[in-house]
PDB file of C-alpha atoms in Angstrom:
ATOM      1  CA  UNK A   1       2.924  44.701  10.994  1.00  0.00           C
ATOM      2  CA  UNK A   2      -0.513  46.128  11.258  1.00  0.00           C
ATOM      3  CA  UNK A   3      -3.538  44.469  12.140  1.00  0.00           C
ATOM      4  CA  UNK A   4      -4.456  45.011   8.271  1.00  0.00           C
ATOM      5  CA  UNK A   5      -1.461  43.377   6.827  1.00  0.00           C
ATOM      6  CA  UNK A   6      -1.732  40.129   9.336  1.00  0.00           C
ATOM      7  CA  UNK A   7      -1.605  37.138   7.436  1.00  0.00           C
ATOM      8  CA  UNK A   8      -5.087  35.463   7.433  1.00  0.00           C
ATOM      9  CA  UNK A   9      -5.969  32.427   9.096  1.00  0.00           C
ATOM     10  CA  UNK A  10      -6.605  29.430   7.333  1.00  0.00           C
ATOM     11  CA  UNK A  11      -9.234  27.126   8.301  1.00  0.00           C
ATOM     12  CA  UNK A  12      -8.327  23.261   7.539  1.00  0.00           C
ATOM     13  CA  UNK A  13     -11.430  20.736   7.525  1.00  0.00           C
ATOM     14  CA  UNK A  14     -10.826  17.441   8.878  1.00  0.00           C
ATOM     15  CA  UNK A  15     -12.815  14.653   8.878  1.00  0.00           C
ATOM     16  CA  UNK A  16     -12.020  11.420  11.219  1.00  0.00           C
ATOM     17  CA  UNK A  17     -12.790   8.157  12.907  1.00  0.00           C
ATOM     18  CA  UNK A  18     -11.689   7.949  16.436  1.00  0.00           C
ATOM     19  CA  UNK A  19     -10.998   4.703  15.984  1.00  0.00           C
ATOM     20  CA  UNK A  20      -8.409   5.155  12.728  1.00  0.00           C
ATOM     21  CA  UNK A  21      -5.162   4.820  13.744  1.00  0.00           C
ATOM     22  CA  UNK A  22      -3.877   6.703  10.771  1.00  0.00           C
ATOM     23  CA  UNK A  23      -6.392   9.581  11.284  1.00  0.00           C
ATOM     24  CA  UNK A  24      -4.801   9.816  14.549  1.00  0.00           C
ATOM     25  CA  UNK A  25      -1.428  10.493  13.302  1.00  0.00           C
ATOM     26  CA  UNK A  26      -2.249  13.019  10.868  1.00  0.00           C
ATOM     27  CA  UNK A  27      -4.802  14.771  13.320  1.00  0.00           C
ATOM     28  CA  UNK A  28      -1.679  14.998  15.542  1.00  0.00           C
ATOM     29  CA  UNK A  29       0.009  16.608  12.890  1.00  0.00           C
ATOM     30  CA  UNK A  30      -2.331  19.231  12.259  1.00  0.00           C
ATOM     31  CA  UNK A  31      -2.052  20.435  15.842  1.00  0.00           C
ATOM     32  CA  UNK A  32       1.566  20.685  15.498  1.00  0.00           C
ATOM     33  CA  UNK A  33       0.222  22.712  12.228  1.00  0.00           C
ATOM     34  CA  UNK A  34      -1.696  25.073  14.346  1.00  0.00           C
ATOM     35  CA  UNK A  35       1.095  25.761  16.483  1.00  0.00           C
ATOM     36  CA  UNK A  36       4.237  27.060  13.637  1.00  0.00           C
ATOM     37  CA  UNK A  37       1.141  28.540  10.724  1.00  0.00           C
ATOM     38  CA  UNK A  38      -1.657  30.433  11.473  1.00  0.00           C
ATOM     39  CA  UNK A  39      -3.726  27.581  10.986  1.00  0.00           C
ATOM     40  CA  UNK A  40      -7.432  26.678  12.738  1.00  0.00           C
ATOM     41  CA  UNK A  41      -8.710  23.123  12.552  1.00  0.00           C
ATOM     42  CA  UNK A  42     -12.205  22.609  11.927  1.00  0.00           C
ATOM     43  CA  UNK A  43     -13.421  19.232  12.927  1.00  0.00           C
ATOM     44  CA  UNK A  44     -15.734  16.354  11.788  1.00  0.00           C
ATOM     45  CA  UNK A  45     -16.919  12.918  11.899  1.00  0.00           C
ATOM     46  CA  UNK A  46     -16.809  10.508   9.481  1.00  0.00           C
ATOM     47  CA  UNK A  47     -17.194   6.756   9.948  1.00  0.00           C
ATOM     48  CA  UNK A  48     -15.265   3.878   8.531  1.00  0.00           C
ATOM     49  CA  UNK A  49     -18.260   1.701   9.809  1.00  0.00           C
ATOM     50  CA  UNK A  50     -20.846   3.591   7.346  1.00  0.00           C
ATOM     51  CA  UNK A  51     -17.488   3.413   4.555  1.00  0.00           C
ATOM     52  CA  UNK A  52     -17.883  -0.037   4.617  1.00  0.00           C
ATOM     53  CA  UNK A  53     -21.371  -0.812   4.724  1.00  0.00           C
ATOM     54  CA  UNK A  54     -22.470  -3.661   2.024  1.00  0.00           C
ATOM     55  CA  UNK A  55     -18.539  -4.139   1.257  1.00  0.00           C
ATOM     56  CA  UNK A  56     -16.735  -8.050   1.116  1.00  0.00           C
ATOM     57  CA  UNK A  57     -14.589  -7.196   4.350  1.00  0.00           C
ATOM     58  CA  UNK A  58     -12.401 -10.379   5.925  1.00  0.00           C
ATOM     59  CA  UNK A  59     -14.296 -11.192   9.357  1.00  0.00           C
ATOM     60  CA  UNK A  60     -11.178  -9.569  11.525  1.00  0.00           C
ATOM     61  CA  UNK A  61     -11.838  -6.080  10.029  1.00  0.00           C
ATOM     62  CA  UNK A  62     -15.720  -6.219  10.141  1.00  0.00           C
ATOM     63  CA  UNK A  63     -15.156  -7.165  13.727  1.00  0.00           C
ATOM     64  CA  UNK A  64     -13.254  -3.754  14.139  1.00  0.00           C
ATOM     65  CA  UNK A  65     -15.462  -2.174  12.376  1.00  0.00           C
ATOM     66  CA  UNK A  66     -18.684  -3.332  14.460  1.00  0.00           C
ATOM     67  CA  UNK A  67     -16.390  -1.835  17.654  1.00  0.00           C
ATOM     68  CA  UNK A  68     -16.218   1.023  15.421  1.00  0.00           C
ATOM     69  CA  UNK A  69     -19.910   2.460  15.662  1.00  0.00           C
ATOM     70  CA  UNK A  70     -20.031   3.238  19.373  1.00  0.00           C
ATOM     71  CA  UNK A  71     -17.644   6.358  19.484  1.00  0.00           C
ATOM     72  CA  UNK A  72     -18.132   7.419  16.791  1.00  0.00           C
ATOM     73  CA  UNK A  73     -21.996   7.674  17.792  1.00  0.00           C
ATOM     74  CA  UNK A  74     -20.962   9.348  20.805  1.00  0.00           C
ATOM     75  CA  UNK A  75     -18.464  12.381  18.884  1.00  0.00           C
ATOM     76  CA  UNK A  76     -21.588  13.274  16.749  1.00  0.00           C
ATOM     77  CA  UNK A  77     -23.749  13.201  19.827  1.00  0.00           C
ATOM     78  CA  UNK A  78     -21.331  15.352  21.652  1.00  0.00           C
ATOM     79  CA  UNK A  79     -21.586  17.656  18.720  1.00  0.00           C
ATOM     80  CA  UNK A  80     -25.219  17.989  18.505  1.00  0.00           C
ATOM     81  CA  UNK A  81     -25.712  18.307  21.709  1.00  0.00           C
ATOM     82  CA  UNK A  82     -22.811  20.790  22.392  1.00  0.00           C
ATOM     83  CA  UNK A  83     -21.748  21.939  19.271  1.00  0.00           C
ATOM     84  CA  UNK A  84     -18.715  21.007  16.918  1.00  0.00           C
ATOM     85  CA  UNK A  85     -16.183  23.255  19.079  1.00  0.00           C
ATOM     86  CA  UNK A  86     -15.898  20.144  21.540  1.00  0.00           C
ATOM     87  CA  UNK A  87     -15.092  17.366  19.070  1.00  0.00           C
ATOM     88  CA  UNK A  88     -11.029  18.797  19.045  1.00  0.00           C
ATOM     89  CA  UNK A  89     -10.481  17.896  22.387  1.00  0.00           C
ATOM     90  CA  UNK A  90     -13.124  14.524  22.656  1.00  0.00           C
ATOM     91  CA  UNK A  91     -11.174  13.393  19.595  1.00  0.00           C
ATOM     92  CA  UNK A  92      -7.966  14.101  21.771  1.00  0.00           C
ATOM     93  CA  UNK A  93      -8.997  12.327  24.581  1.00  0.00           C
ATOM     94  CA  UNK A  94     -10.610   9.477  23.152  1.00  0.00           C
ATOM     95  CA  UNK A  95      -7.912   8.950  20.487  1.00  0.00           C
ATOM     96  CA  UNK A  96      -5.113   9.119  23.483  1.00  0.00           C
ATOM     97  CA  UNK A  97      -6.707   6.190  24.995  1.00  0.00           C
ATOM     98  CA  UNK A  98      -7.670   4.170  22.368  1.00  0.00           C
ATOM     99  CA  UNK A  99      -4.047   4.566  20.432  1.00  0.00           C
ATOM    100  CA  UNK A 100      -1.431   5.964  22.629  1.00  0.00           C
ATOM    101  CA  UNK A 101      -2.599   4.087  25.486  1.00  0.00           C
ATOM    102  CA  UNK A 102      -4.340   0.749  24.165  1.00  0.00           C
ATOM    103  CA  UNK A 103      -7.032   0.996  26.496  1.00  0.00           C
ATOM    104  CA  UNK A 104     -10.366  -0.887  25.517  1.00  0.00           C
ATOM    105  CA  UNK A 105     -12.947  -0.049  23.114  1.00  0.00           C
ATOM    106  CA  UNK A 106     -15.804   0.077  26.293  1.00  0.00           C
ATOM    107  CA  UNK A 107     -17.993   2.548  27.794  1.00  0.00           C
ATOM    108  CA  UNK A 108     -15.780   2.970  30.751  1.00  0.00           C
ATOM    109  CA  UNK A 109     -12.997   4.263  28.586  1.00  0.00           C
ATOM    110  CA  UNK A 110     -15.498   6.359  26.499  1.00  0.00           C
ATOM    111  CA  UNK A 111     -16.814   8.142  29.717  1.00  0.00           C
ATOM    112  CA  UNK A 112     -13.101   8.758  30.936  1.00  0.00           C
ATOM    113  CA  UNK A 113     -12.776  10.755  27.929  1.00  0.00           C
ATOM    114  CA  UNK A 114     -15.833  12.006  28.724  1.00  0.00           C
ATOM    115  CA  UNK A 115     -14.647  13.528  31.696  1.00  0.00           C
ATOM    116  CA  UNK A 116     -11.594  14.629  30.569  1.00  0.00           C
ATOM    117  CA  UNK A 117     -13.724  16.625  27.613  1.00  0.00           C
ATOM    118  CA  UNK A 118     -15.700  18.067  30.156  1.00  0.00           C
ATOM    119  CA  UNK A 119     -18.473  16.683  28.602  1.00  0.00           C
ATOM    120  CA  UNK A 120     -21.601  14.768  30.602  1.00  0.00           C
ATOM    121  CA  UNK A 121     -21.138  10.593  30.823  1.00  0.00           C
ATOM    122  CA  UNK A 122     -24.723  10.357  29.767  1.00  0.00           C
ATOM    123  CA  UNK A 123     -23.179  10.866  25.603  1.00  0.00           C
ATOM    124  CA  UNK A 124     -22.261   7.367  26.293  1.00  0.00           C
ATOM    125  CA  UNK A 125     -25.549   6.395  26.053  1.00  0.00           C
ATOM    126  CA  UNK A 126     -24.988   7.646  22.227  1.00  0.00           C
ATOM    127  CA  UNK A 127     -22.760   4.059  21.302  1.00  0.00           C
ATOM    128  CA  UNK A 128     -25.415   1.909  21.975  1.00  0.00           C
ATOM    129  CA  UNK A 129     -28.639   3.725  19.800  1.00  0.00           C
ATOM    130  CA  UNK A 130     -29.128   5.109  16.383  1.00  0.00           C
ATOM    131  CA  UNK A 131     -30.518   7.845  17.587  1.00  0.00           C
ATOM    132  CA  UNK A 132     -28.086  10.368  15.602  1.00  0.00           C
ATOM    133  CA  UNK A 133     -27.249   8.035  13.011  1.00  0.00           C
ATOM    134  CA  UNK A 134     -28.723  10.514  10.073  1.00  0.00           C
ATOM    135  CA  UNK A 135     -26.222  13.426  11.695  1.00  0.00           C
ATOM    136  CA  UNK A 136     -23.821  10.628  11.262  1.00  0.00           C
ATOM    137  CA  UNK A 137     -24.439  10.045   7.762  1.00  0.00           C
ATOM    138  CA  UNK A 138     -24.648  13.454   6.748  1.00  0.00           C
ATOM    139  CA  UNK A 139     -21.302  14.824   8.256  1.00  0.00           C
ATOM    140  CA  UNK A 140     -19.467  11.678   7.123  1.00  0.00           C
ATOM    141  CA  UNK A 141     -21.146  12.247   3.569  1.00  0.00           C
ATOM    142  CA  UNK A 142     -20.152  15.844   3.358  1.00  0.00           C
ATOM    143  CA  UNK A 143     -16.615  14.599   4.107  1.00  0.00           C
ATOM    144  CA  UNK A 144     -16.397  11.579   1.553  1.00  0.00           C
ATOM    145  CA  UNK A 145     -18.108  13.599  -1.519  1.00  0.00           C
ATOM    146  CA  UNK A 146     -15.040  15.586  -1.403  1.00  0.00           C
ATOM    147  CA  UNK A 147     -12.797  13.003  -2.472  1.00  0.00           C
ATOM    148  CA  UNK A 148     -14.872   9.857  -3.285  1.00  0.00           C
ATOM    149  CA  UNK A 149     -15.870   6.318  -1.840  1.00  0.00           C
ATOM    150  CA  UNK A 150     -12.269   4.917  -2.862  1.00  0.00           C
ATOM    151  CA  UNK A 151     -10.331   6.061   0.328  1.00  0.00           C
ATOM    152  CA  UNK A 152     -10.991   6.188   3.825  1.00  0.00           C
ATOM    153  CA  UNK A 153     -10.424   8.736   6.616  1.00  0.00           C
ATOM    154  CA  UNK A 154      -8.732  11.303   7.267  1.00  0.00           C
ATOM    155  CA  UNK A 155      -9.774  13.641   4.867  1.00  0.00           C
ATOM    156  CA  UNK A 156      -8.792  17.122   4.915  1.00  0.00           C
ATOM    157  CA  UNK A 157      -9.955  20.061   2.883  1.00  0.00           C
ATOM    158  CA  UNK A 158      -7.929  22.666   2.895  1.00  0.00           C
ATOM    159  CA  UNK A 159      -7.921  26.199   0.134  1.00  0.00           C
ATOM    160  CA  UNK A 160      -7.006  25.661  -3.418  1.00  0.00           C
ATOM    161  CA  UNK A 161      -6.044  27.854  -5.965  1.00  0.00           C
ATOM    162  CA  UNK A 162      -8.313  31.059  -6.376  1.00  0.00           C
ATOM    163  CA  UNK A 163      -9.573  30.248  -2.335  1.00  0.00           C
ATOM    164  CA  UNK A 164     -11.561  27.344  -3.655  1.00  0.00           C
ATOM    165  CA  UNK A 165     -11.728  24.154  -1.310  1.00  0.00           C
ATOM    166  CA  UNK A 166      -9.386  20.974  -2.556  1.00  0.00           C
ATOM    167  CA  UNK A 167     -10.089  17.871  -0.437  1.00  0.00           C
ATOM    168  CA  UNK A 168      -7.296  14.764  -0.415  1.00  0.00           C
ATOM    169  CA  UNK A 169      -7.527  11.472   1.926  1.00  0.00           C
ATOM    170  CA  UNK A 170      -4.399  12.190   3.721  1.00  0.00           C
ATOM    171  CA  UNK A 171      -1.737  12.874   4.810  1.00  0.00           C
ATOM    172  CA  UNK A 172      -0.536   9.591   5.787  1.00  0.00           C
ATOM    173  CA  UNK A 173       2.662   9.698   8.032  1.00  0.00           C
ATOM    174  CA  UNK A 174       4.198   8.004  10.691  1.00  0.00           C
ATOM    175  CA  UNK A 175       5.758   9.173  13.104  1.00  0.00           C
ATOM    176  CA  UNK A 176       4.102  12.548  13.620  1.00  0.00           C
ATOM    177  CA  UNK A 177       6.391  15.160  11.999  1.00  0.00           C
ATOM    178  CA  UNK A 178       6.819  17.950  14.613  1.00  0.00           C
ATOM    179  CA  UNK A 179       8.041  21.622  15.001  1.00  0.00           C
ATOM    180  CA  UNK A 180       9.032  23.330  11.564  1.00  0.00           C
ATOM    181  CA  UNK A 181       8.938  19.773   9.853  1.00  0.00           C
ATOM    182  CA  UNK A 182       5.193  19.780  10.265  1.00  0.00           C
ATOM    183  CA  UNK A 183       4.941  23.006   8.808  1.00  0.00           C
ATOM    184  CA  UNK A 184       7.039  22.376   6.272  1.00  0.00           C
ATOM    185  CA  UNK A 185       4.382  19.145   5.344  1.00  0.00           C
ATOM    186  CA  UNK A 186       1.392  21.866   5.431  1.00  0.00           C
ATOM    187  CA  UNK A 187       3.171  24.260   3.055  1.00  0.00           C
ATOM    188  CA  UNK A 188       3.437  21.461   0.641  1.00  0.00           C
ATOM    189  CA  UNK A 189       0.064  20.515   1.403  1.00  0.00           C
ATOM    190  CA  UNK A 190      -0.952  23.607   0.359  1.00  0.00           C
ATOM    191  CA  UNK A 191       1.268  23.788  -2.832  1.00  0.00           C
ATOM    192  CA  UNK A 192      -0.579  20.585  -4.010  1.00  0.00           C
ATOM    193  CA  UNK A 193      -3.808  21.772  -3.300  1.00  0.00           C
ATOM    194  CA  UNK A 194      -2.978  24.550  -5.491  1.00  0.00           C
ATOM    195  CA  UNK A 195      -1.675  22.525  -8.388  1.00  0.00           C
ATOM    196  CA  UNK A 196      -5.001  21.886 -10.914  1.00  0.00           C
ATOM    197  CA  UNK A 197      -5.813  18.504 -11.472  1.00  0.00           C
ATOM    198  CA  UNK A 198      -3.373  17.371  -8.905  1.00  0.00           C
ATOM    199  CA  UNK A 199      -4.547  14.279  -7.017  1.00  0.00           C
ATOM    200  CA  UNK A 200      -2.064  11.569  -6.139  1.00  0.00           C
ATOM    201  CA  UNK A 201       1.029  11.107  -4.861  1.00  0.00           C
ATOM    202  CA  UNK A 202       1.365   7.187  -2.842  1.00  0.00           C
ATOM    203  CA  UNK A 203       3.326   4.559  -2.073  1.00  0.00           C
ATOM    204  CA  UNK A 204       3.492   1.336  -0.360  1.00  0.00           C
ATOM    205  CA  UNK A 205       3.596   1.585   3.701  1.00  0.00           C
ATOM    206  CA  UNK A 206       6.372  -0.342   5.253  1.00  0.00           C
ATOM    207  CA  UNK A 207       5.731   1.223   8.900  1.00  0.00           C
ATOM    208  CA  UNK A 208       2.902   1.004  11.265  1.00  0.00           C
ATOM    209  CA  UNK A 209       1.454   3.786  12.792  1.00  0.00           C
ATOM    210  CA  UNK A 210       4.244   4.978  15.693  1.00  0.00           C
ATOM    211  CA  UNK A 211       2.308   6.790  18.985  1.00  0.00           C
ATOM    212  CA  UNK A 212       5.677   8.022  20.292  1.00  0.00           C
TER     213      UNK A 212
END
């Protein structure tokens, strides 16, 4: 095959709260994507925290959700200050403690991921000021006008028929599919996507997230 006839590669948006477990699962997907389709991620932050603001929430969840500022504050700040490239492998680092390992929502586990971003401590600052709060708002609008205030994050825009972008809230799956089913998940991803006027397929969850 030349280097004319290579197939093309396909830039998925995805938008995410470090804190989401579900947004975890499906971000782990889309690596898996990466590796079986000539697929590039694109990331960006949204924020269930901003979501929610002015909404009837029981007190457990608006509990979560004031834990749910700080690193998210300190993704965009990483961004801004070092541009959107790093926010794969902050999310990845962040999101492995947080979920995989259940470590606390605190500034010491923020600046271990941090460190293991390569990225300076000091971004910690970022979960305690709302100093970037209006790059906050912006990226997480840019996300959310794609598919509307009625869902929640991940969302993921990906080409549609005639190269426009579709955006869905999704996918939601537990465990992570892997290998050639996680391609097979993107090609029907796609296929939707495609479909006009397509927007919904659901049903009820009977499984929490697995981090296996």
């Amino acid at each position: 095959m030349t280097a004319a006839q290579e197939t093309p590669v396909v830039t998925a948006d995805f938008w995410f709260d470090p804190l989401c477990p579900w947004a975890w699962m499906t971000s782990r997907w889309m690596l898996e994507v990466e590796q079986q389709r000539p697929v590039r991620v694109a990331w960006h932050v949204m924020s269930l925290a901003v979501l929610n603001e002015g909404r009837e929430l029981p007190e457990q969840y608006r509990k979560f959700l004031d834990e749910a500022w700080g690193p998210v504050r300190v993704c965009i700040a990483a961004a801004a200050e070092h541009g959107d490239e790093v926010l794969g492998r902050l999310y990845t680092a962040l999101g492995t403690r947080f979920h995989n390992n259940a470590e606390p929502r605190t500034r010491e586990t923020i600046e271990a991921a941090l460190d293991e971003a390569g990225l300076p401590r000091e971004l910690a600052d970022a979960a305690d000021t709302d100093a970037y709060d209006d790059l906050l708002r912006a990226s997480h609008k840019e996300g959310i006008s794609l598919v509307g205030e009625d869902v929640g994050t991940p969302v993921i825009a990906v080409p549609g028929a005639d190269g426009e972008r579709v955006a869905f809230f999704g996918p939601v799956v537990t465990p992570t599919p892997r290998g050639e089913a996680a391609a097979r998940l993107w090609d029907g991803t796609l296929l939707v996507a495609s479909t006009p006027g397509f927007y919904e397929i659901k049903r009820t969850r009977t499984a929490g997230p697995s981090f296996d």
